[in-house]
C-alpha atoms as one frame of an Amber mdcrd trajectory, in Angstrom:
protein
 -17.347 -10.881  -3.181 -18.257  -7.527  -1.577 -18.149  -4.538  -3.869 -17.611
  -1.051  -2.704 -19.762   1.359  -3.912 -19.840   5.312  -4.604 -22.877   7.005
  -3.345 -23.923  10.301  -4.190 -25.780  12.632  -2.009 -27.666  16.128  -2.779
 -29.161  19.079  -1.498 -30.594  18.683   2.272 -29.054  14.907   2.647 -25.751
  16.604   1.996 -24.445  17.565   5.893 -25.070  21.153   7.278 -21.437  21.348
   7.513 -20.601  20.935   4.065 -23.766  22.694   3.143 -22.522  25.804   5.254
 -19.060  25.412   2.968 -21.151  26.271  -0.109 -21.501  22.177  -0.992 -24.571
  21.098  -2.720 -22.932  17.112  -3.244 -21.217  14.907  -1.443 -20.134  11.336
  -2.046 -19.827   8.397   0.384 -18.327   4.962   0.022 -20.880   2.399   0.493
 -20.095  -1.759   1.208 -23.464  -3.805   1.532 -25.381  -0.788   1.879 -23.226
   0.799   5.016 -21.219   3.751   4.559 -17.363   3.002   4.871 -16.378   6.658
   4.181 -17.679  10.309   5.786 -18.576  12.380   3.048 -15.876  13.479   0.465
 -16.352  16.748  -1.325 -15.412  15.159  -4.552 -16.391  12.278  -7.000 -12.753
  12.231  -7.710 -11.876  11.399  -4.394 -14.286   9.016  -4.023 -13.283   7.214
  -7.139  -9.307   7.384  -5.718 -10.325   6.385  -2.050 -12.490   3.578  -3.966
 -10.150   2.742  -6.110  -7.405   2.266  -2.808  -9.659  -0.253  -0.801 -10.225
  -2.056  -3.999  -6.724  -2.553  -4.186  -6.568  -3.460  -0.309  -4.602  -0.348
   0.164  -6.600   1.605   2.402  -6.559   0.902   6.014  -9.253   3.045   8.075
C-alpha cells in the first residue's frame, strides 16, 4: 500500500516565491518519492491535506 508522505524543505530549496514572502520552510506531500502537493506554507496543512487523501477525501 502506498503511503503519503510529508516532506520538508529549507532555505534555497524553498521556492523564490515563498522565499520573497519572508518563508524559510515549506512542506510538500510526497507518494513514492513524487510530489502530490505544491508547497504549503505550513506543517499543519500538510498534516490536514495528508490526513484528507489518507482518508480518500481529497480529489486534486
Amino acid at each position: 500500500m502506498n503511503q503519503v508522505q510529508i516532506m520538508s524543505v529549507i532555505g534555497s530549496a524553498v521556492p523564490a516565491s515563498l522565499r520573497a514572502s519572508g518563508l524559510l520552510a515549506c512542506w510538500y506531500l510526497v507518494l513514492n518519492g513524487e510530489p502530490v502537493s505544491g508547497p504549503l506554507t505550513s506543517l499543519t496543512a500538510a498534516q490536514a491535506l495528508s490526513q484528507r487523501i489518507g482518508d480518500g477525501s481529497f480529489s486534486a
